[in-house]
């Protein structure tokens, strides 16, 4: 079960999550009352990035403080005067941002920090908004399919092993089996937090232009219009469904499927949205004659 968690979420995400739950909830609660945070966010989708490790190093290169962002991407630091370097670690992302280098504002995010150097002549409170660049999700069809299959197997195994452990305890009610059952339950909770993705409230669908039937296993990608970089890649399910979650910005989707003409959608303008938006357009593909 622990191996499933590591495989699904990665060592870095697992370590960051455990570090977060054991060191930061009380700190964030106290800070919430004062009301000031910085936010780590995806420079393309504009969505918050959770479980990112934000580290502050002194002039000698020693880590002096570490914070892990919560689901809202929040963090903050209180630092004495001096020179520091910021390091942000999150699987699939890079920092400093090369896409927004030198910018001080991005959509609703102000007071940006786009370099990794800090220099204070007095004690300082650090709560800048920091963009980090996602690596392009250009996975091939077979890699996505393999990942989806593995995730389904892991999810099923997580549920079954947890139920089995409590079933064994019910048959043999000893402290040993109770401890095993509790451990399995906690591991399952961690798995859900790191690897489970909630269903979208709505879905787009890819259809055959002639028959109107849904197209299974079409490769759907979402890109931003400013940099033309791939944010995420999905393949449609048996009902031809897909969906992407984005923040404020302009995006478009591309669809590729053997036997059909490739399609690029028109620009999808989400600039006026205050909250995250689900991209769920219905798109028809023309069969190749």
PDB file of C-alpha atoms in Angstrom:
ATOM      1  CA  UNK A   1       0.000   0.000   0.000  1.00  0.00           C
ATOM      2  CA  UNK A   2       2.810   2.442   0.847  1.00  0.00           C
ATOM      3  CA  UNK A   3       4.465   1.505  -2.457  1.00  0.00           C
ATOM      4  CA  UNK A   4       1.197   2.406  -4.236  1.00  0.00           C
ATOM      5  CA  UNK A   5       1.165   5.833  -2.585  1.00  0.00           C
ATOM      6  CA  UNK A   6       4.767   6.536  -3.573  1.00  0.00           C
ATOM      7  CA  UNK A   7       4.171   5.287  -7.109  1.00  0.00           C
ATOM      8  CA  UNK A   8       1.026   7.358  -7.591  1.00  0.00           C
ATOM      9  CA  UNK A   9       2.191  10.596  -5.994  1.00  0.00           C
ATOM     10  CA  UNK A  10       5.999  10.483  -6.086  1.00  0.00           C
ATOM     11  CA  UNK A  11       8.492  10.668  -3.227  1.00  0.00           C
ATOM     12  CA  UNK A  12       8.605  14.466  -3.270  1.00  0.00           C
ATOM     13  CA  UNK A  13       4.839  14.916  -2.964  1.00  0.00           C
ATOM     14  CA  UNK A  14       4.618  12.318  -0.211  1.00  0.00           C
ATOM     15  CA  UNK A  15       7.457  13.924   1.758  1.00  0.00           C
ATOM     16  CA  UNK A  16       5.996  17.414   1.303  1.00  0.00           C
ATOM     17  CA  UNK A  17       2.570  16.262   2.464  1.00  0.00           C
ATOM     18  CA  UNK A  18       3.904  14.550   5.578  1.00  0.00           C
ATOM     19  CA  UNK A  19       6.070  17.587   6.354  1.00  0.00           C
ATOM     20  CA  UNK A  20       3.044  19.819   5.918  1.00  0.00           C
ATOM     21  CA  UNK A  21       0.628  17.921   8.187  1.00  0.00           C
ATOM     22  CA  UNK A  22       3.193  17.585  10.977  1.00  0.00           C
ATOM     23  CA  UNK A  23       4.606  21.123  10.946  1.00  0.00           C
ATOM     24  CA  UNK A  24       2.297  23.704   9.427  1.00  0.00           C
ATOM     25  CA  UNK A  25      -1.455  23.508  10.138  1.00  0.00           C
ATOM     26  CA  UNK A  26      -1.250  25.523  13.371  1.00  0.00           C
ATOM     27  CA  UNK A  27       1.062  28.040  11.723  1.00  0.00           C
ATOM     28  CA  UNK A  28      -1.376  28.566   8.849  1.00  0.00           C
ATOM     29  CA  UNK A  29      -4.335  28.860  11.205  1.00  0.00           C
ATOM     30  CA  UNK A  30      -2.586  31.576  13.202  1.00  0.00           C
ATOM     31  CA  UNK A  31      -1.589  33.356  10.012  1.00  0.00           C
ATOM     32  CA  UNK A  32      -5.131  33.132   8.608  1.00  0.00           C
ATOM     33  CA  UNK A  33      -6.317  35.345  11.461  1.00  0.00           C
ATOM     34  CA  UNK A  34      -3.849  38.006  10.383  1.00  0.00           C
ATOM     35  CA  UNK A  35      -4.874  37.544   6.775  1.00  0.00           C
ATOM     36  CA  UNK A  36      -1.700  37.828   4.686  1.00  0.00           C
ATOM     37  CA  UNK A  37      -0.216  35.103   2.525  1.00  0.00           C
ATOM     38  CA  UNK A  38       1.798  34.763  -0.620  1.00  0.00           C
ATOM     39  CA  UNK A  39       0.624  32.287  -3.254  1.00  0.00           C
ATOM     40  CA  UNK A  40       2.584  29.840  -5.404  1.00  0.00           C
ATOM     41  CA  UNK A  41       0.723  29.428  -8.680  1.00  0.00           C
ATOM     42  CA  UNK A  42       0.943  27.843 -12.128  1.00  0.00           C
ATOM     43  CA  UNK A  43       2.224  30.514 -14.524  1.00  0.00           C
ATOM     44  CA  UNK A  44       0.073  29.164 -17.390  1.00  0.00           C
ATOM     45  CA  UNK A  45      -3.185  27.917 -15.869  1.00  0.00           C
ATOM     46  CA  UNK A  46      -3.073  30.530 -13.039  1.00  0.00           C
ATOM     47  CA  UNK A  47      -4.226  27.844 -10.587  1.00  0.00           C
ATOM     48  CA  UNK A  48      -2.768  27.542  -7.099  1.00  0.00           C
ATOM     49  CA  UNK A  49      -0.056  24.914  -6.606  1.00  0.00           C
ATOM     50  CA  UNK A  50      -0.360  22.898  -3.417  1.00  0.00           C
ATOM     51  CA  UNK A  51       2.335  20.845  -1.676  1.00  0.00           C
ATOM     52  CA  UNK A  52       5.155  22.890  -3.181  1.00  0.00           C
ATOM     53  CA  UNK A  53       8.221  23.097  -0.951  1.00  0.00           C
ATOM     54  CA  UNK A  54       9.386  26.710  -0.537  1.00  0.00           C
ATOM     55  CA  UNK A  55      12.836  26.948   1.041  1.00  0.00           C
ATOM     56  CA  UNK A  56      14.858  29.956   2.127  1.00  0.00           C
ATOM     57  CA  UNK A  57      18.650  29.660   2.061  1.00  0.00           C
ATOM     58  CA  UNK A  58      21.040  32.111   3.679  1.00  0.00           C
ATOM     59  CA  UNK A  59      24.148  33.581   2.061  1.00  0.00           C
ATOM     60  CA  UNK A  60      26.113  30.453   3.003  1.00  0.00           C
ATOM     61  CA  UNK A  61      23.619  28.226   1.159  1.00  0.00           C
ATOM     62  CA  UNK A  62      22.120  26.747   4.335  1.00  0.00           C
ATOM     63  CA  UNK A  63      18.354  26.207   4.482  1.00  0.00           C
ATOM     64  CA  UNK A  64      17.004  28.409   7.274  1.00  0.00           C
ATOM     65  CA  UNK A  65      13.239  27.991   6.733  1.00  0.00           C
ATOM     66  CA  UNK A  66      10.919  25.670   4.807  1.00  0.00           C
ATOM     67  CA  UNK A  67       7.208  25.972   4.120  1.00  0.00           C
ATOM     68  CA  UNK A  68       4.872  23.635   2.228  1.00  0.00           C
ATOM     69  CA  UNK A  69       1.969  25.260   0.412  1.00  0.00           C
ATOM     70  CA  UNK A  70      -1.600  24.249   1.230  1.00  0.00           C
ATOM     71  CA  UNK A  71      -4.456  23.658  -1.230  1.00  0.00           C
ATOM     72  CA  UNK A  72      -4.648  27.408  -1.854  1.00  0.00           C
ATOM     73  CA  UNK A  73      -0.916  27.531  -2.631  1.00  0.00           C
ATOM     74  CA  UNK A  74      -0.277  29.712   0.420  1.00  0.00           C
ATOM     75  CA  UNK A  75       2.958  30.371   2.287  1.00  0.00           C
ATOM     76  CA  UNK A  76       4.768  33.148   4.174  1.00  0.00           C
ATOM     77  CA  UNK A  77       8.096  33.815   5.880  1.00  0.00           C
ATOM     78  CA  UNK A  78       9.371  36.099   8.608  1.00  0.00           C
ATOM     79  CA  UNK A  79      13.079  36.782   7.978  1.00  0.00           C
ATOM     80  CA  UNK A  80      15.747  38.850   9.709  1.00  0.00           C
ATOM     81  CA  UNK A  81      17.755  41.258   7.594  1.00  0.00           C
ATOM     82  CA  UNK A  82      20.244  39.657   5.247  1.00  0.00           C
ATOM     83  CA  UNK A  83      20.691  38.101   1.820  1.00  0.00           C
ATOM     84  CA  UNK A  84      18.729  35.006   0.879  1.00  0.00           C
ATOM     85  CA  UNK A  85      17.985  32.639  -1.975  1.00  0.00           C
ATOM     86  CA  UNK A  86      14.539  31.178  -2.651  1.00  0.00           C
ATOM     87  CA  UNK A  87      14.192  27.587  -3.835  1.00  0.00           C
ATOM     88  CA  UNK A  88      10.836  26.061  -4.833  1.00  0.00           C
ATOM     89  CA  UNK A  89      10.466  22.334  -5.464  1.00  0.00           C
ATOM     90  CA  UNK A  90       7.383  20.745  -7.000  1.00  0.00           C
ATOM     91  CA  UNK A  91       7.344  17.737  -9.294  1.00  0.00           C
ATOM     92  CA  UNK A  92       6.570  18.830 -12.852  1.00  0.00           C
ATOM     93  CA  UNK A  93       7.439  22.511 -12.277  1.00  0.00           C
ATOM     94  CA  UNK A  94      10.468  24.793 -12.524  1.00  0.00           C
ATOM     95  CA  UNK A  95      11.479  27.984 -10.698  1.00  0.00           C
ATOM     96  CA  UNK A  96      12.365  30.793 -11.277  1.00  0.00           C
ATOM     97  CA  UNK A  97       9.734  31.340 -13.949  1.00  0.00           C
ATOM     98  CA  UNK A  98      11.202  31.864 -17.395  1.00  0.00           C
ATOM     99  CA  UNK A  99       7.802  32.739 -18.862  1.00  0.00           C
ATOM    100  CA  UNK A 100       7.061  35.655 -16.536  1.00  0.00           C
ATOM    101  CA  UNK A 101      10.616  36.804 -15.793  1.00  0.00           C
ATOM    102  CA  UNK A 102      10.750  40.461 -14.768  1.00  0.00           C
ATOM    103  CA  UNK A 103       6.972  40.878 -14.441  1.00  0.00           C
ATOM    104  CA  UNK A 104       5.471  42.437 -11.324  1.00  0.00           C
ATOM    105  CA  UNK A 105       1.812  41.634 -12.061  1.00  0.00           C
ATOM    106  CA  UNK A 106       0.012  38.745 -13.753  1.00  0.00           C
ATOM    107  CA  UNK A 107      -3.787  38.861 -14.110  1.00  0.00           C
ATOM    108  CA  UNK A 108      -4.975  39.242 -10.491  1.00  0.00           C
ATOM    109  CA  UNK A 109      -1.611  38.337  -8.988  1.00  0.00           C
ATOM    110  CA  UNK A 110       0.382  41.391  -7.898  1.00  0.00           C
ATOM    111  CA  UNK A 111       3.713  41.919  -6.167  1.00  0.00           C
ATOM    112  CA  UNK A 112       5.285  39.023  -8.062  1.00  0.00           C
ATOM    113  CA  UNK A 113       8.604  37.422  -7.208  1.00  0.00           C
ATOM    114  CA  UNK A 114      10.120  36.054 -10.413  1.00  0.00           C
ATOM    115  CA  UNK A 115      13.751  35.682  -9.327  1.00  0.00           C
ATOM    116  CA  UNK A 116      15.318  33.668  -6.542  1.00  0.00           C
ATOM    117  CA  UNK A 117      17.244  36.423  -4.747  1.00  0.00           C
ATOM    118  CA  UNK A 118      16.159  38.414  -1.686  1.00  0.00           C
ATOM    119  CA  UNK A 119      18.076  41.193   0.082  1.00  0.00           C
ATOM    120  CA  UNK A 120      16.708  42.872   3.204  1.00  0.00           C
ATOM    121  CA  UNK A 121      18.255  45.734   5.177  1.00  0.00           C
ATOM    122  CA  UNK A 122      15.759  45.177   8.006  1.00  0.00           C
ATOM    123  CA  UNK A 123      13.582  42.353   9.289  1.00  0.00           C
ATOM    124  CA  UNK A 124      11.068  41.461   6.588  1.00  0.00           C
ATOM    125  CA  UNK A 125       7.789  39.682   6.018  1.00  0.00           C
ATOM    126  CA  UNK A 126       7.830  37.703   2.750  1.00  0.00           C
ATOM    127  CA  UNK A 127       4.478  36.986   1.093  1.00  0.00           C
ATOM    128  CA  UNK A 128       5.007  37.618  -2.607  1.00  0.00           C
ATOM    129  CA  UNK A 129       2.976  35.828  -5.230  1.00  0.00           C
ATOM    130  CA  UNK A 130       5.326  33.474  -7.073  1.00  0.00           C
ATOM    131  CA  UNK A 131       4.661  31.916 -10.504  1.00  0.00           C
ATOM    132  CA  UNK A 132       6.283  28.589 -11.320  1.00  0.00           C
ATOM    133  CA  UNK A 133       6.424  27.142 -14.824  1.00  0.00           C
ATOM    134  CA  UNK A 134       4.784  23.763 -15.519  1.00  0.00           C
ATOM    135  CA  UNK A 135       6.701  21.334 -17.672  1.00  0.00           C
ATOM    136  CA  UNK A 136       4.868  20.561 -20.897  1.00  0.00           C
ATOM    137  CA  UNK A 137       2.595  17.521 -20.677  1.00  0.00           C
ATOM    138  CA  UNK A 138       3.497  16.043 -24.072  1.00  0.00           C
ATOM    139  CA  UNK A 139       3.077  12.399 -23.105  1.00  0.00           C
ATOM    140  CA  UNK A 140       2.286   9.888 -25.805  1.00  0.00           C
ATOM    141  CA  UNK A 141      -1.024   8.058 -26.011  1.00  0.00           C
ATOM    142  CA  UNK A 142       0.366   4.771 -24.711  1.00  0.00           C
ATOM    143  CA  UNK A 143       2.016   6.477 -21.724  1.00  0.00           C
ATOM    144  CA  UNK A 144      -1.229   8.147 -20.719  1.00  0.00           C
ATOM    145  CA  UNK A 145      -3.145   4.886 -21.054  1.00  0.00           C
ATOM    146  CA  UNK A 146      -0.586   3.051 -18.965  1.00  0.00           C
ATOM    147  CA  UNK A 147      -0.737   5.738 -16.270  1.00  0.00           C
ATOM    148  CA  UNK A 148      -4.531   5.666 -16.162  1.00  0.00           C
ATOM    149  CA  UNK A 149      -4.597   1.882 -15.907  1.00  0.00           C
ATOM    150  CA  UNK A 150      -2.016   1.917 -13.125  1.00  0.00           C
ATOM    151  CA  UNK A 151      -3.971   4.599 -11.237  1.00  0.00           C
ATOM    152  CA  UNK A 152      -7.171   2.539 -11.426  1.00  0.00           C
ATOM    153  CA  UNK A 153      -5.342  -0.548 -10.159  1.00  0.00           C
ATOM    154  CA  UNK A 154      -3.785   1.441  -7.311  1.00  0.00           C
ATOM    155  CA  UNK A 155      -7.122   2.978  -6.343  1.00  0.00           C
ATOM    156  CA  UNK A 156      -8.836  -0.410  -6.287  1.00  0.00           C
ATOM    157  CA  UNK A 157      -5.979  -1.937  -4.301  1.00  0.00           C
ATOM    158  CA  UNK A 158      -6.113   0.934  -1.801  1.00  0.00           C
ATOM    159  CA  UNK A 159      -9.796   0.346  -1.084  1.00  0.00           C
ATOM    160  CA  UNK A 160      -9.563  -3.457  -0.972  1.00  0.00           C
ATOM    161  CA  UNK A 161      -6.528  -3.611   1.312  1.00  0.00           C
ATOM    162  CA  UNK A 162      -8.133  -1.152   3.738  1.00  0.00           C
ATOM    163  CA  UNK A 163     -11.389  -3.134   3.833  1.00  0.00           C
ATOM    164  CA  UNK A 164      -9.447  -6.387   4.150  1.00  0.00           C
ATOM    165  CA  UNK A 165      -7.435  -5.121   7.102  1.00  0.00           C
ATOM    166  CA  UNK A 166     -10.594  -4.163   9.004  1.00  0.00           C
ATOM    167  CA  UNK A 167     -12.178  -7.489   8.042  1.00  0.00           C
ATOM    168  CA  UNK A 168      -9.209  -9.355   9.535  1.00  0.00           C
ATOM    169  CA  UNK A 169      -9.472  -7.264  12.703  1.00  0.00           C
ATOM    170  CA  UNK A 170     -13.185  -8.094  12.972  1.00  0.00           C
ATOM    171  CA  UNK A 171     -12.324 -11.814  12.804  1.00  0.00           C
ATOM    172  CA  UNK A 172      -9.235 -11.588  15.008  1.00  0.00           C
ATOM    173  CA  UNK A 173      -9.680  -8.546  17.304  1.00  0.00           C
ATOM    174  CA  UNK A 174      -6.126  -8.092  18.557  1.00  0.00           C
ATOM    175  CA  UNK A 175      -4.077  -4.923  19.024  1.00  0.00           C
ATOM    176  CA  UNK A 176      -1.734  -6.089  16.294  1.00  0.00           C
ATOM    177  CA  UNK A 177      -4.476  -6.274  13.676  1.00  0.00           C
ATOM    178  CA  UNK A 178      -6.068  -3.075  14.958  1.00  0.00           C
ATOM    179  CA  UNK A 179      -2.773  -1.279  14.439  1.00  0.00           C
ATOM    180  CA  UNK A 180      -2.487  -2.732  10.941  1.00  0.00           C
ATOM    181  CA  UNK A 181      -6.033  -1.624  10.100  1.00  0.00           C
ATOM    182  CA  UNK A 182      -5.427   1.911  11.373  1.00  0.00           C
ATOM    183  CA  UNK A 183      -2.160   2.085   9.425  1.00  0.00           C
ATOM    184  CA  UNK A 184      -3.943   0.951   6.247  1.00  0.00           C
ATOM    185  CA  UNK A 185      -6.654   3.557   6.790  1.00  0.00           C
ATOM    186  CA  UNK A 186      -4.127   6.363   7.275  1.00  0.00           C
ATOM    187  CA  UNK A 187      -2.226   5.249   4.194  1.00  0.00           C
ATOM    188  CA  UNK A 188      -5.463   5.282   2.208  1.00  0.00           C
ATOM    189  CA  UNK A 189      -6.203   8.824   3.408  1.00  0.00           C
ATOM    190  CA  UNK A 190      -2.757   9.925   2.205  1.00  0.00           C
ATOM    191  CA  UNK A 191      -3.329   8.171  -1.134  1.00  0.00           C
ATOM    192  CA  UNK A 192      -6.654   9.978  -1.595  1.00  0.00           C
ATOM    193  CA  UNK A 193      -5.069  13.330  -0.769  1.00  0.00           C
ATOM    194  CA  UNK A 194      -2.143  12.923  -3.143  1.00  0.00           C
ATOM    195  CA  UNK A 195      -3.441  10.813  -6.006  1.00  0.00           C
ATOM    196  CA  UNK A 196      -7.231  11.053  -6.160  1.00  0.00           C
ATOM    197  CA  UNK A 197      -8.775  13.541  -8.568  1.00  0.00           C
ATOM    198  CA  UNK A 198     -12.360  14.568  -7.948  1.00  0.00           C
ATOM    199  CA  UNK A 199     -14.789  14.164 -10.857  1.00  0.00           C
ATOM    200  CA  UNK A 200     -15.409  17.360 -12.786  1.00  0.00           C
ATOM    201  CA  UNK A 201     -18.832  19.006 -12.448  1.00  0.00           C
ATOM    202  CA  UNK A 202     -19.171  18.828 -16.237  1.00  0.00           C
ATOM    203  CA  UNK A 203     -17.385  17.223 -19.175  1.00  0.00           C
ATOM    204  CA  UNK A 204     -16.710  18.024 -22.788  1.00  0.00           C
ATOM    205  CA  UNK A 205     -17.217  15.323 -25.388  1.00  0.00           C
ATOM    206  CA  UNK A 206     -15.521  14.431 -28.649  1.00  0.00           C
ATOM    207  CA  UNK A 207     -17.950  13.190 -31.318  1.00  0.00           C
ATOM    208  CA  UNK A 208     -17.817  11.697 -34.803  1.00  0.00           C
ATOM    209  CA  UNK A 209     -18.972  14.371 -37.251  1.00  0.00           C
ATOM    210  CA  UNK A 210     -20.944  11.870 -39.384  1.00  0.00           C
ATOM    211  CA  UNK A 211     -22.409   9.452 -36.863  1.00  0.00           C
ATOM    212  CA  UNK A 212     -22.602  11.679 -33.790  1.00  0.00           C
ATOM    213  CA  UNK A 213     -21.160   8.863 -31.704  1.00  0.00           C
ATOM    214  CA  UNK A 214     -18.571   9.567 -28.986  1.00  0.00           C
ATOM    215  CA  UNK A 215     -14.941   8.902 -29.891  1.00  0.00           C
ATOM    216  CA  UNK A 216     -12.936   6.862 -27.430  1.00  0.00           C
ATOM    217  CA  UNK A 217      -9.175   7.311 -26.854  1.00  0.00           C
ATOM    218  CA  UNK A 218      -8.824  10.636 -28.657  1.00  0.00           C
ATOM    219  CA  UNK A 219      -5.816  12.647 -27.451  1.00  0.00           C
ATOM    220  CA  UNK A 220      -6.965  16.043 -26.148  1.00  0.00           C
ATOM    221  CA  UNK A 221      -4.485  18.746 -25.140  1.00  0.00           C
ATOM    222  CA  UNK A 222      -5.018  22.197 -23.680  1.00  0.00           C
ATOM    223  CA  UNK A 223      -2.592  25.024 -24.461  1.00  0.00           C
ATOM    224  CA  UNK A 224      -2.396  28.697 -23.537  1.00  0.00           C
ATOM    225  CA  UNK A 225      -2.631  31.260 -26.323  1.00  0.00           C
ATOM    226  CA  UNK A 226       0.222  33.443 -25.044  1.00  0.00           C
ATOM    227  CA  UNK A 227       3.041  30.885 -25.070  1.00  0.00           C
ATOM    228  CA  UNK A 228       1.408  28.005 -26.989  1.00  0.00           C
ATOM    229  CA  UNK A 229       2.601  25.570 -24.345  1.00  0.00           C
ATOM    230  CA  UNK A 230       0.822  22.359 -23.402  1.00  0.00           C
ATOM    231  CA  UNK A 231      -0.687  22.540 -19.926  1.00  0.00           C
ATOM    232  CA  UNK A 232      -2.198  19.062 -19.804  1.00  0.00           C
ATOM    233  CA  UNK A 233      -2.881  16.044 -21.990  1.00  0.00           C
ATOM    234  CA  UNK A 234      -5.848  13.684 -21.612  1.00  0.00           C
ATOM    235  CA  UNK A 235      -7.424  10.850 -23.559  1.00  0.00           C
ATOM    236  CA  UNK A 236     -11.171  10.538 -23.876  1.00  0.00           C
ATOM    237  CA  UNK A 237     -12.976   7.726 -22.070  1.00  0.00           C
ATOM    238  CA  UNK A 238     -15.532   5.295 -23.497  1.00  0.00           C
ATOM    239  CA  UNK A 239     -18.117   8.104 -23.571  1.00  0.00           C
ATOM    240  CA  UNK A 240     -15.721  10.412 -25.430  1.00  0.00           C
ATOM    241  CA  UNK A 241     -15.395  12.643 -22.372  1.00  0.00           C
ATOM    242  CA  UNK A 242     -12.613  14.982 -21.268  1.00  0.00           C
ATOM    243  CA  UNK A 243     -12.314  18.095 -19.085  1.00  0.00           C
ATOM    244  CA  UNK A 244      -9.605  20.570 -18.046  1.00  0.00           C
ATOM    245  CA  UNK A 245      -9.502  22.886 -15.049  1.00  0.00           C
ATOM    246  CA  UNK A 246      -7.945  26.333 -15.599  1.00  0.00           C
ATOM    247  CA  UNK A 247      -7.866  29.765 -14.025  1.00  0.00           C
ATOM    248  CA  UNK A 248      -8.049  33.163 -15.680  1.00  0.00           C
ATOM    249  CA  UNK A 249      -6.521  33.367 -19.159  1.00  0.00           C
ATOM    250  CA  UNK A 250      -7.010  32.390 -22.781  1.00  0.00           C
ATOM    251  CA  UNK A 251      -6.657  28.788 -23.915  1.00  0.00           C
ATOM    252  CA  UNK A 252      -7.388  26.407 -26.770  1.00  0.00           C
ATOM    253  CA  UNK A 253      -7.608  22.645 -27.142  1.00  0.00           C
ATOM    254  CA  UNK A 254      -6.285  20.322 -29.830  1.00  0.00           C
ATOM    255  CA  UNK A 255      -7.656  16.878 -30.636  1.00  0.00           C
ATOM    256  CA  UNK A 256      -5.871  14.044 -32.420  1.00  0.00           C
ATOM    257  CA  UNK A 257      -7.228  10.627 -33.260  1.00  0.00           C
ATOM    258  CA  UNK A 258      -6.128   8.078 -35.857  1.00  0.00           C
ATOM    259  CA  UNK A 259      -8.576   8.043 -38.743  1.00  0.00           C
ATOM    260  CA  UNK A 260      -9.779  11.591 -38.112  1.00  0.00           C
ATOM    261  CA  UNK A 261      -8.670  15.071 -39.092  1.00  0.00           C
ATOM    262  CA  UNK A 262      -6.835  16.908 -36.322  1.00  0.00           C
ATOM    263  CA  UNK A 263      -8.713  19.825 -34.775  1.00  0.00           C
ATOM    264  CA  UNK A 264      -7.673  23.003 -33.009  1.00  0.00           C
ATOM    265  CA  UNK A 265     -10.480  24.837 -31.239  1.00  0.00           C
ATOM    266  CA  UNK A 266     -11.034  28.564 -31.284  1.00  0.00           C
ATOM    267  CA  UNK A 267      -9.602  30.562 -28.382  1.00  0.00           C
ATOM    268  CA  UNK A 268     -11.455  29.973 -25.111  1.00  0.00           C
ATOM    269  CA  UNK A 269     -11.439  33.237 -23.162  1.00  0.00           C
ATOM    270  CA  UNK A 270     -11.557  32.718 -19.406  1.00  0.00           C
ATOM    271  CA  UNK A 271     -10.037  36.122 -18.601  1.00  0.00           C
ATOM    272  CA  UNK A 272     -13.203  37.417 -16.974  1.00  0.00           C
ATOM    273  CA  UNK A 273     -13.677  34.499 -14.623  1.00  0.00           C
ATOM    274  CA  UNK A 274     -13.194  35.045 -10.897  1.00  0.00           C
ATOM    275  CA  UNK A 275     -12.871  31.345 -10.075  1.00  0.00           C
ATOM    276  CA  UNK A 276     -11.433  28.281 -11.765  1.00  0.00           C
ATOM    277  CA  UNK A 277     -13.148  27.220 -14.975  1.00  0.00           C
ATOM    278  CA  UNK A 278     -13.816  23.779 -16.454  1.00  0.00           C
ATOM    279  CA  UNK A 279     -13.053  23.540 -20.169  1.00  0.00           C
ATOM    280  CA  UNK A 280     -15.818  21.254 -21.421  1.00  0.00           C
ATOM    281  CA  UNK A 281     -16.521  22.039 -25.067  1.00  0.00           C
ATOM    282  CA  UNK A 282     -18.315  19.635 -27.384  1.00  0.00           C
ATOM    283  CA  UNK A 283     -16.118  19.081 -30.444  1.00  0.00           C
ATOM    284  CA  UNK A 284     -16.783  17.034 -33.574  1.00  0.00           C
ATOM    285  CA  UNK A 285     -14.081  15.308 -35.626  1.00  0.00           C
ATOM    286  CA  UNK A 286     -14.282  14.727 -39.350  1.00  0.00           C
ATOM    287  CA  UNK A 287     -13.312  11.178 -40.443  1.00  0.00           C
ATOM    288  CA  UNK A 288     -10.493  11.004 -42.991  1.00  0.00           C
ATOM    289  CA  UNK A 289     -11.839   9.760 -46.308  1.00  0.00           C
TER     290      UNK A 289
END
